[in-house]
Coordinates of C-alpha atoms (C1' of nucleotides) in Angstrom, one line a residue:
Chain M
X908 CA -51.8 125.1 -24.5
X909 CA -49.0 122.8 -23.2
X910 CA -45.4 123.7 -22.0
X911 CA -42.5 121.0 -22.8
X912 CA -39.9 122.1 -19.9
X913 CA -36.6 120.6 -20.0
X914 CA -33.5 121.1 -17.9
X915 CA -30.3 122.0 -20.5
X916 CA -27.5 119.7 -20.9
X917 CA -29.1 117.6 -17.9
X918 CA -26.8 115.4 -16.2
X919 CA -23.8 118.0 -17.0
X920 CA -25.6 120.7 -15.6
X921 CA -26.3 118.6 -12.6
X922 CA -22.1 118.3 -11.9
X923 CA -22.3 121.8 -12.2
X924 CA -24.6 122.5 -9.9
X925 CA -22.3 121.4 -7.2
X926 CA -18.6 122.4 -8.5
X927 CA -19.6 126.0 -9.7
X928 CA -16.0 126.0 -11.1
X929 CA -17.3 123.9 -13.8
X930 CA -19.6 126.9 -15.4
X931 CA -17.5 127.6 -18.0
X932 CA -15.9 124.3 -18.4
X933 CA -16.2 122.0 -21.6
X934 CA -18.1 119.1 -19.4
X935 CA -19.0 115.3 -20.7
X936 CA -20.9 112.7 -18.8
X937 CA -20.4 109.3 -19.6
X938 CA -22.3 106.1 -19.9
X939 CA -22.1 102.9 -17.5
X940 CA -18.9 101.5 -17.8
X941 CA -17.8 105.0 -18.8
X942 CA -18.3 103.3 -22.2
X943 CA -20.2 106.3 -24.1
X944 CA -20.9 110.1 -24.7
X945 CA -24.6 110.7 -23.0
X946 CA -25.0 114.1 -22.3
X947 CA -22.3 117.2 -23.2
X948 CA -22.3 121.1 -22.2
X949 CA -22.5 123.7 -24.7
X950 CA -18.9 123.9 -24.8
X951 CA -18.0 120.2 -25.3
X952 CA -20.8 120.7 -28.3
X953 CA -19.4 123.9 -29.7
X954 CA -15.6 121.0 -29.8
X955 CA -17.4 119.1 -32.0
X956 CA -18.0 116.2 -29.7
X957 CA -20.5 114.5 -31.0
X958 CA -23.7 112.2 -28.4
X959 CA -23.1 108.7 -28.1
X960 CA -19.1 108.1 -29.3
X961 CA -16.9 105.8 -27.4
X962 CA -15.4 107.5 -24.5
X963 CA -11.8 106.3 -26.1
X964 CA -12.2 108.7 -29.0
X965 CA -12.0 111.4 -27.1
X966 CA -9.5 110.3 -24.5
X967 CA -6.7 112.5 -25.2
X968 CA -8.9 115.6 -24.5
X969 CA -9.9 113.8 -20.6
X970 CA -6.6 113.0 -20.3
X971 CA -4.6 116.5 -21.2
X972 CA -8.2 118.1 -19.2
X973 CA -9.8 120.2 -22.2
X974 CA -12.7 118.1 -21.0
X975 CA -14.0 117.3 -18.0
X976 CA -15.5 113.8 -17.4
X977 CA -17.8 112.5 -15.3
X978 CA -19.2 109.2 -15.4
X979 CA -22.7 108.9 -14.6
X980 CA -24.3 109.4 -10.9
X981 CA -27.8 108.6 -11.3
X982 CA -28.4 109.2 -7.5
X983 CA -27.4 112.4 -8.1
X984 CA -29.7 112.8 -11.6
X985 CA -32.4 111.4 -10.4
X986 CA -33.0 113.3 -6.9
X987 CA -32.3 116.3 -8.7
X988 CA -35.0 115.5 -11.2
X989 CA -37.4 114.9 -8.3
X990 CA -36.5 118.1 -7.2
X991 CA -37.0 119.6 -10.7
X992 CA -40.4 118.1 -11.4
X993 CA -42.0 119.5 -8.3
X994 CA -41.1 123.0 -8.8
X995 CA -43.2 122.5 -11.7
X996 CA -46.2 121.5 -9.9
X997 CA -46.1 125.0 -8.4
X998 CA -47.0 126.6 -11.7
X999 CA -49.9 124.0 -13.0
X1000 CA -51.1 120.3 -11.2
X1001 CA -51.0 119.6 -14.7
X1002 CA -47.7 118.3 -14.9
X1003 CA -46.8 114.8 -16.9
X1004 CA -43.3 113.3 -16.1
X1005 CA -42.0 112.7 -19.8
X1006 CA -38.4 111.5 -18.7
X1007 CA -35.5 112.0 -16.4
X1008 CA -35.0 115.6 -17.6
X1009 CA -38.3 117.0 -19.3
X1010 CA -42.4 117.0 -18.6
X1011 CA -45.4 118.4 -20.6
X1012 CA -47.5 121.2 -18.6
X1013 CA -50.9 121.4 -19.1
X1014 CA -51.8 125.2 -19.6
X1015 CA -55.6 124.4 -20.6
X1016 CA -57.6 127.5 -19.2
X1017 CA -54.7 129.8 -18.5
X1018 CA -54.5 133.4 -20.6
X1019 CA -52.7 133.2 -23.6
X1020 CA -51.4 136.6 -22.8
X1021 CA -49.7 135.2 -19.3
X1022 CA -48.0 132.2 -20.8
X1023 CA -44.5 133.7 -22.0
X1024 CA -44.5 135.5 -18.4
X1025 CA -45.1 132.2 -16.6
X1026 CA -42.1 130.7 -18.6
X1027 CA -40.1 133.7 -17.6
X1028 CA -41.0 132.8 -13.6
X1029 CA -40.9 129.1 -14.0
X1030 CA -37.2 129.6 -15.8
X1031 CA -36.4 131.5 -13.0
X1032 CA -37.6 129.6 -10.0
X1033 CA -35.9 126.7 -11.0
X1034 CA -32.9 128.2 -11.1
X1035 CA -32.7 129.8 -7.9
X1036 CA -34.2 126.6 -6.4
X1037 CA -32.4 123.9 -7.9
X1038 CA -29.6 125.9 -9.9
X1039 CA -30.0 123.9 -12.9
X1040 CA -31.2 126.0 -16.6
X1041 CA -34.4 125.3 -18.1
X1042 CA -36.2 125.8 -21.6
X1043 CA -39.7 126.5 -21.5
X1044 CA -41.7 125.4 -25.2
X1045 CA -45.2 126.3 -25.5
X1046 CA -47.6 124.9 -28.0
X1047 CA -51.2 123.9 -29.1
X1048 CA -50.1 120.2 -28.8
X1049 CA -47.3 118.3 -27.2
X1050 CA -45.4 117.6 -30.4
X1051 CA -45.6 121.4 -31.6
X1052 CA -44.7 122.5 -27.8
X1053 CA -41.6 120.2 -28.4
X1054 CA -40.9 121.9 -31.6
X1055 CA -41.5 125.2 -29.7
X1056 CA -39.1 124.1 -26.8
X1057 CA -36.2 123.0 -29.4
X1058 CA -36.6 126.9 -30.5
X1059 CA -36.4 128.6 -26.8
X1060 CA -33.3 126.1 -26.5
X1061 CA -32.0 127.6 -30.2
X1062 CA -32.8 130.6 -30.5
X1063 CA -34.3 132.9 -27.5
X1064 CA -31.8 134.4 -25.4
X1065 CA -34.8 134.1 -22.3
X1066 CA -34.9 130.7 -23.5
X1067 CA -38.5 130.4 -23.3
X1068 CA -40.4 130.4 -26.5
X1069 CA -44.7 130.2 -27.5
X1070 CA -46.3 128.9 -30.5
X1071 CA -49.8 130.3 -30.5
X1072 CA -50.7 131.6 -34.0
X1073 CA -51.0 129.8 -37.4
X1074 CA -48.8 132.4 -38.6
X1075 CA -46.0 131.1 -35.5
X1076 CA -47.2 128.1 -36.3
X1077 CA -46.2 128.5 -39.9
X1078 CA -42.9 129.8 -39.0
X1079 CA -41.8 127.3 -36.5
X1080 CA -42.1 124.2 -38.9
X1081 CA -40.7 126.1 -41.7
X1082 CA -37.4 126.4 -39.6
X1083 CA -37.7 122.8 -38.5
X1084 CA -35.9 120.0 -40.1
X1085 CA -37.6 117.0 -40.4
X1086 CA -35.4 115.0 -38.6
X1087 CA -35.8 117.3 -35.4
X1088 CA -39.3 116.6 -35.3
X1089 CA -40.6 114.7 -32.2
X1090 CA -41.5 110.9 -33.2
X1091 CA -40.1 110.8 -37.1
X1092 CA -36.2 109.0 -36.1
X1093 CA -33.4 108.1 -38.5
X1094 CA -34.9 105.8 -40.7
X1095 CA -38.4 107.8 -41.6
X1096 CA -36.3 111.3 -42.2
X1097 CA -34.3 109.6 -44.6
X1098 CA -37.3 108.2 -46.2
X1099 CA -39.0 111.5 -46.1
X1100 CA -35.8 112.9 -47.6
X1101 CA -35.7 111.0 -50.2
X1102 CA -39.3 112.9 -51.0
X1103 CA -38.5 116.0 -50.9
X1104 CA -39.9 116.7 -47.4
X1105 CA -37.1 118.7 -45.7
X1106 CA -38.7 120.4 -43.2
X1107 CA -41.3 119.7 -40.7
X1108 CA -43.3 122.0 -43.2
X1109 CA -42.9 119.9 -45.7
X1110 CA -44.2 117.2 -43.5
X1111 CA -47.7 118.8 -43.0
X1112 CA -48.3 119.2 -47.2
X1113 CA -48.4 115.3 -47.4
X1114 CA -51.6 113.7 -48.3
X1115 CA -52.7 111.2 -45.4
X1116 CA -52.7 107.9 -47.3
X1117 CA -49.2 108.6 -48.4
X1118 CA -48.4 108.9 -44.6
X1119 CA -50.8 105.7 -43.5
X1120 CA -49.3 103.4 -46.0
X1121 CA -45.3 104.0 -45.2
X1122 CA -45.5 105.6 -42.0
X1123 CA -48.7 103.5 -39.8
X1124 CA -51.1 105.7 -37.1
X1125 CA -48.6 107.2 -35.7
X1126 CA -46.9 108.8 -38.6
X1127 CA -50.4 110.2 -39.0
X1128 CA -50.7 111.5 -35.6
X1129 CA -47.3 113.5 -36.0
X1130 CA -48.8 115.5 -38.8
X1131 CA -52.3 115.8 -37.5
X1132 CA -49.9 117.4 -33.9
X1133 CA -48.1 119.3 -36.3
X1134 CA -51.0 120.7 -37.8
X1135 CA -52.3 122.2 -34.4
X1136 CA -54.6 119.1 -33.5
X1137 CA -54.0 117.4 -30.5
X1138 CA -54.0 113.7 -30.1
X1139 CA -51.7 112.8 -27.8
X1140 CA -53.0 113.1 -24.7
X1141 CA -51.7 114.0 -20.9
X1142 CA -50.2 111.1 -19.0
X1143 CA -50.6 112.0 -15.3
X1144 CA -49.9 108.6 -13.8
X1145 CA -47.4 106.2 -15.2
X1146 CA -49.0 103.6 -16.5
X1147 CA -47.4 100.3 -14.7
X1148 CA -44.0 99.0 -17.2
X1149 CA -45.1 96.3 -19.4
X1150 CA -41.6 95.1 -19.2
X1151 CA -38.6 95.4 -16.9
X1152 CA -35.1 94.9 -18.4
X1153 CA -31.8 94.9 -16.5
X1154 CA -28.9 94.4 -18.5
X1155 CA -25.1 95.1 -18.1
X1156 CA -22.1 95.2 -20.5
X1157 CA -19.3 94.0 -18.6
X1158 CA -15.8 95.6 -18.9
X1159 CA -14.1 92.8 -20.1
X1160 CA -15.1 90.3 -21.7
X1161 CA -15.7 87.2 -19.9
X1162 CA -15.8 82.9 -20.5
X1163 CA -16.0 82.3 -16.6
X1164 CA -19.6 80.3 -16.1
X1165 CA -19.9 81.1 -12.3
X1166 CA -19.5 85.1 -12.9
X1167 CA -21.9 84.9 -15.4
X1168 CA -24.1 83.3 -13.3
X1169 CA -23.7 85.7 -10.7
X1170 CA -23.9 88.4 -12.8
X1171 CA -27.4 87.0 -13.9
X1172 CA -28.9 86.5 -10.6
X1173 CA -27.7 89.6 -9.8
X1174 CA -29.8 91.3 -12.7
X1175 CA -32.3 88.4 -11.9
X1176 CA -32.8 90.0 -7.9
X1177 CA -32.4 94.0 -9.3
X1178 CA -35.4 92.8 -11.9
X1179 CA -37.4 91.4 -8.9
X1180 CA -37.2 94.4 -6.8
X1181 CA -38.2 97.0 -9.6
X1182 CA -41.3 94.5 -10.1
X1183 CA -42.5 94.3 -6.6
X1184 CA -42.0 98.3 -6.8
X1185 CA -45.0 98.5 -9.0
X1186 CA -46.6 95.8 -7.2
X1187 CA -46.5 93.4 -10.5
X1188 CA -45.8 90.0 -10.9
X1189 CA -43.9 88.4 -14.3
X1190 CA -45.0 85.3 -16.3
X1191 CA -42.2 85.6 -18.6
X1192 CA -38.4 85.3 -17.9
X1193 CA -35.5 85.9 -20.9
X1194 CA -31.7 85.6 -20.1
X1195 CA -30.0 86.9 -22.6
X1196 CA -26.2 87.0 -23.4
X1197 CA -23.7 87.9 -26.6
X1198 CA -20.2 88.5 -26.9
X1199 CA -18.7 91.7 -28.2
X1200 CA -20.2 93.0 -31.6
X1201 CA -17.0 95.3 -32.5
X1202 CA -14.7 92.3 -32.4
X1203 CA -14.4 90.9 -35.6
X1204 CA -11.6 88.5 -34.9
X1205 CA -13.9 86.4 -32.8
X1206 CA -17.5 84.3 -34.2
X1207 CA -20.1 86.1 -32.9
X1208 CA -22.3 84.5 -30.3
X1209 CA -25.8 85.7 -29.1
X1210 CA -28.3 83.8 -27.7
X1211 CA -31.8 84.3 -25.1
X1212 CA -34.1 81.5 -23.6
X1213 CA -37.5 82.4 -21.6
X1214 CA -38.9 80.5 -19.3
X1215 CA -42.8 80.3 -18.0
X1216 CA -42.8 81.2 -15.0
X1217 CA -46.2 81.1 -12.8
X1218 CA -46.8 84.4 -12.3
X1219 CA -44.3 85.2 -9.2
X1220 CA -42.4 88.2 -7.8
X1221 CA -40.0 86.8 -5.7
X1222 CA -36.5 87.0 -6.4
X1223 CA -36.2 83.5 -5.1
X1224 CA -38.1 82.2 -8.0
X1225 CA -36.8 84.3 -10.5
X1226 CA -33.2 83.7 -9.6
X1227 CA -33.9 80.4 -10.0
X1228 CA -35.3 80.1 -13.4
X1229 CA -32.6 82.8 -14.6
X1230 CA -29.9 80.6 -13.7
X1231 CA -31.4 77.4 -15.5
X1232 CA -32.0 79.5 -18.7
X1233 CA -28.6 80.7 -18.4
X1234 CA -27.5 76.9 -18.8
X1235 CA -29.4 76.2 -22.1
X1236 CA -27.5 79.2 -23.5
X1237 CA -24.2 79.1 -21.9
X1238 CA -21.3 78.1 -24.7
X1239 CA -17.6 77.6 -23.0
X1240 CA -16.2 78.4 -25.5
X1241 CA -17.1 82.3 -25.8
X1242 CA -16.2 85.4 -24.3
X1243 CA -19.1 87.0 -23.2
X1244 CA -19.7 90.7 -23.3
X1245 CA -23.2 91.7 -22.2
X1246 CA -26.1 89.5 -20.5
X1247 CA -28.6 90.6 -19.1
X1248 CA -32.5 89.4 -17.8
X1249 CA -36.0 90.7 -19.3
X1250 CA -39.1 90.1 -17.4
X1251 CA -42.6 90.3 -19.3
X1252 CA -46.0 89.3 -19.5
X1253 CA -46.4 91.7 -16.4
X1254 CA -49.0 91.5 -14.7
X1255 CA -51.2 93.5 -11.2
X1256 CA -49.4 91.2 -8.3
X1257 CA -52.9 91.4 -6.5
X1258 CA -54.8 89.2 -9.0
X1259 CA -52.3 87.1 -10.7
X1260 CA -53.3 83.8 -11.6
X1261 CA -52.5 81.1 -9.8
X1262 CA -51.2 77.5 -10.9
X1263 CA -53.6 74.7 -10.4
X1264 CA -50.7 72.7 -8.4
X1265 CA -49.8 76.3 -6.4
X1266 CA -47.0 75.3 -3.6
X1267 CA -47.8 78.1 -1.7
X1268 CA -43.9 79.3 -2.1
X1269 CA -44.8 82.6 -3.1
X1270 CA -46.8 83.5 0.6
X1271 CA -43.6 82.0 2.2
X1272 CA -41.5 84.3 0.1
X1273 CA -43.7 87.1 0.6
X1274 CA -42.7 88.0 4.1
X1275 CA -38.7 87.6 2.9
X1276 CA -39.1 89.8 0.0
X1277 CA -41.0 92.6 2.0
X1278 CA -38.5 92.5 4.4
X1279 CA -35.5 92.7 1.9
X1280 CA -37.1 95.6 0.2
X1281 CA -37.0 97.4 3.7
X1282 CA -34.1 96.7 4.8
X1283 CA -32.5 97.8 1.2
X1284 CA -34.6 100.7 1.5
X1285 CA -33.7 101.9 4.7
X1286 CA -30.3 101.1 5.0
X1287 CA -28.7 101.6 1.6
X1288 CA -29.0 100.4 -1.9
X1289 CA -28.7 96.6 -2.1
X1290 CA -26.9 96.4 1.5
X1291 CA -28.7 93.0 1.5
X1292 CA -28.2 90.6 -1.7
X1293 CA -28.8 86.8 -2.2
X1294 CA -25.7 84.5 -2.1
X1295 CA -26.1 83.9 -5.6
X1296 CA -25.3 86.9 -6.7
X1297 CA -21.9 86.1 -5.6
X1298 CA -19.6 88.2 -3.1
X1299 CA -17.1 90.0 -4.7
X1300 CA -19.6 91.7 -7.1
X1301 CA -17.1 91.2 -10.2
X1302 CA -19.6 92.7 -12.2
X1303 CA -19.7 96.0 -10.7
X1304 CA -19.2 98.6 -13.2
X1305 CA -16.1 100.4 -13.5
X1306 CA -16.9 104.5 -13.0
X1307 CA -13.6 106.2 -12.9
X1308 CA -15.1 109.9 -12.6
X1309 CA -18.0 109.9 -10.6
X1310 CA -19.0 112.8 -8.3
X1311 CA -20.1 112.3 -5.1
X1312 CA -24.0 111.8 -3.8
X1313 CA -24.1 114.8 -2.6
X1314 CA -27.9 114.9 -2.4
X1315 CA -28.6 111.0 -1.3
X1316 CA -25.7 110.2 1.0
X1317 CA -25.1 111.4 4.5
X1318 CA -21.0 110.9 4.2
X1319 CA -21.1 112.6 0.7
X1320 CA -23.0 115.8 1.4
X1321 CA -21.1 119.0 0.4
X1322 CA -19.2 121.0 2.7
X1323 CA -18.2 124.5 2.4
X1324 CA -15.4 126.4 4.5
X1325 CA -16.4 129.5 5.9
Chain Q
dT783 C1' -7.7 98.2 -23.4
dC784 C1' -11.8 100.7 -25.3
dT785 C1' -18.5 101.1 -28.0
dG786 C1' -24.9 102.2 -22.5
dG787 C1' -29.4 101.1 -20.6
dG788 C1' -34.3 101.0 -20.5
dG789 C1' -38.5 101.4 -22.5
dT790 C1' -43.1 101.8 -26.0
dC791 C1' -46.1 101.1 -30.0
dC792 C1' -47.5 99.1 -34.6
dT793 C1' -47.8 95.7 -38.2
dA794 C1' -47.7 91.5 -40.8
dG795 C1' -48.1 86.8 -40.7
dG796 C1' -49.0 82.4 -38.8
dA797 C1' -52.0 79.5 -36.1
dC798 C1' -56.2 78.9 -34.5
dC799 C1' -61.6 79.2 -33.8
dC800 C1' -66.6 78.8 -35.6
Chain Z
dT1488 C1' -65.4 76.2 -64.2
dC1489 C1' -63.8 75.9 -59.5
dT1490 C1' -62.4 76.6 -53.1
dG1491 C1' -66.4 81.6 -47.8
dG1492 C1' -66.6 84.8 -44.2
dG1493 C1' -65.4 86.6 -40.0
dG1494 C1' -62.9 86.7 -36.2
dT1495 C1' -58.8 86.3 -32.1
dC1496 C1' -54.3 85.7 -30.2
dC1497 C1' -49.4 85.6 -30.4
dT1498 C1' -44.8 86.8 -31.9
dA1499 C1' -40.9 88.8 -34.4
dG1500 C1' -39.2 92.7 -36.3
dG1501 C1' -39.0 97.4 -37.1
dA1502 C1' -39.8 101.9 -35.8
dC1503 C1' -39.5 105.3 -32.2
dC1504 C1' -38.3 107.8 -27.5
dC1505 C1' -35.1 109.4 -23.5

DNA sequence: TCTGGGGTCCTAGGACCC
DNA sequence: TCTGGGGTCCTAGGACCC
């Protein structure tokens, strides 16, 4: 059996955790930029605010303070994830990181009988630990334990629910739309609509060539998980990315070349660092930019340009050849509203290939990047940045409502009066 | 004034090889 | 009348996830 565990309401429960007054608040966190809706508490749900509108919709609510906002912490998130995931280690070593707020257990050998109670426990562990609620899902595969997990959330008041019976089995797609089901998205559950499959039920009734032809493999590896036969296996250690993206939209809209090109070798250095983190190096560079796509008044511009690079992961290099493909792009005449850098063809940095005319700048670069990672590491987020990257860091993003650090940062921690 | 960020996998089609 | 068989690699686009 697996367990899909997943905190409620993540990041908003997160702000609660540390302004209790907030318990019974309607509570929104916003995207970067405070552009977006990302996550909402049950309250803000049961108002009617939907995921992912602009944050201006609802302004008049922030404003008049029926809702909290935050914008988003994510050294607060993710530290408090950390925190999350190991609890679960304490109840199987079986435990896969899925994302930021969720991870499949692996029950495989544990009594059937002692699952729901371990649920119970784990439910309550984390909340006297790390104060932040939990739904427990078990199930026969991972996409039925997700199925199983959306129930707990739904319907169990001990939020903690098991799927271990073809009868439950039965009864849990049967009470499952098809839209809710893990790996079928917008475009398949319309499709699937459209023939009469409603319900995740429904889904299992199809005959397999039917699924093959308009859904691929993986349609047919939803039904075969639906139907109580696992094939998606455990992920214990994260495979290294195959890409590494960093992209910004900017708060206003911008023509200026040099803050683009800061802003660009900003993402450039961010996209270097996450690379030597997994100890990779990229032989593919894209800069990317567009304007704004909801302004209709103005021609629409997008454009990207990679460039080869030989297979490098110094921020030197990469700065470089983000800053030339930013030329090829770069139109005067626009307003730009987003750019950002992709890295691919990701390779291990111990073995990369190297060019037949090698310089040997990457061993003199080696020594300055390890020692830019340190410093950055020890003293603070990106205390240390390259000149090109400019010094007034105009692209910083605007986050009116953020809470403090309080788990990351010495001069944020909490203080309480006694 | 105002609309996020970061990923993965699969397939079809084109270009190429013998 | 009529044009083989068997592959690989790469890319763009579409689908999905959080």
């Amino acid at each position: 059996m697996y367990a899909l565990v997943d905190g409620n309401n993540f990041y908003a429960s997160c702000e609660r955790v540390f302004n209790p007054a907030l318990r019974t608040q309607p509570i929104v966190v916003l995207s970067n930029n405070d552009g977006i809706i990302i996550a909402r508490s049950n309250e803000a749900k049961a108002m009617g605010i939907k995921m992912g509108i602009p944050a201006f919709e609802i302004k008049h609510l922030i404003k008049s303070q029926k809702v909290i906002a935050f914008s988003s912490n994510y050294a607060l998130y993710g530290d408090m994830s950390q925190r999350m995931m190991q609890i679960f280690g304490d109840f199987t070593p079986d435990v896969e990181i899925y994302s930021i707020d969720e991870a499949f257990l692996d029950f495989k050998g544990f009594e059937l009988t002692k699952l729901r109670q371990m649920g119970l426990n784990l439910r309550k562990k984390v909340d006297k630990y790390i104060g932040i609620p939990v739904s427990v899902g078990f199930g026969p595969t991972k996409t039925l334990a997700k199925i199983a997990n959306r129930i707990a959330k739904k319907h169990m008041k001990d939020g903690v629910a098991l799927i271990d019976t073809a009868y439950k089995i039965e009864k849990a797609l049967k009470m499952t739309a098809i839209e809710d089901v893990w790996g079928i998205g917008r475009q398949h559950s319309r499709f699937l609509q459209k023939n009469q499959v409603k319900t995740a039920w429904d889904f299992t009734q199809l005959p397999q060539d039917f699924i093959r032809k308009n859904m691929s493999v993986t349609g047919l590896r939803t039904q075969m998980e639906l139907q109580g036969i696992a094939c998606i296996p455990m992920e214990y250690v994260p495979p290294a990315k195959k890409a590494i993206r960093t992209a910004r939209t900017f708060a206003q809209a911008t023509d200026d070349y040099e803050y683009l090109a800061e802003s660009i070798a900003g993402f450039a250095a961010t996209c270097g660092q996450k690379l030597r983190e997994q100890k990779s190096a990229a032989n593919l560079l894209t800069v990317f930019v567009r304007t704004n796509k909801f302004d209709h008044n103005k021609p629409y511009y997008a454009n990207s340009f990679t460039i080869q690079l030989p297979a490098t992961d110094s921020s030197i290099v990469l700065i470089k050849a983000a800053k030339e493909a930013l030329k090829i792009i770069f139109r005067p005449q626009h307003h730009y509203k987003k750019a950002g850098v992709l890295l691919s063809g990701l390779v291990p940095a111990q073995n990369r290939q190297l060019n037949l005319f090698e310089t040997g700048t990457d061993v003199k670069h080696k020594k300055v990047m390890q020692t830019l990672d340190l410093l950055n590491k020890k003293h603070g987020y990106r205390l240390m940045k390259f000149a090109a990257e400019g010094r007034f860091g105009a692209w910083q993003l605007q986050q009116t409502y953020r809470s403090k650090r309080y788990t990351t940062r010495w001069d944020e921690l909490i203080q309480i009066k006694l």
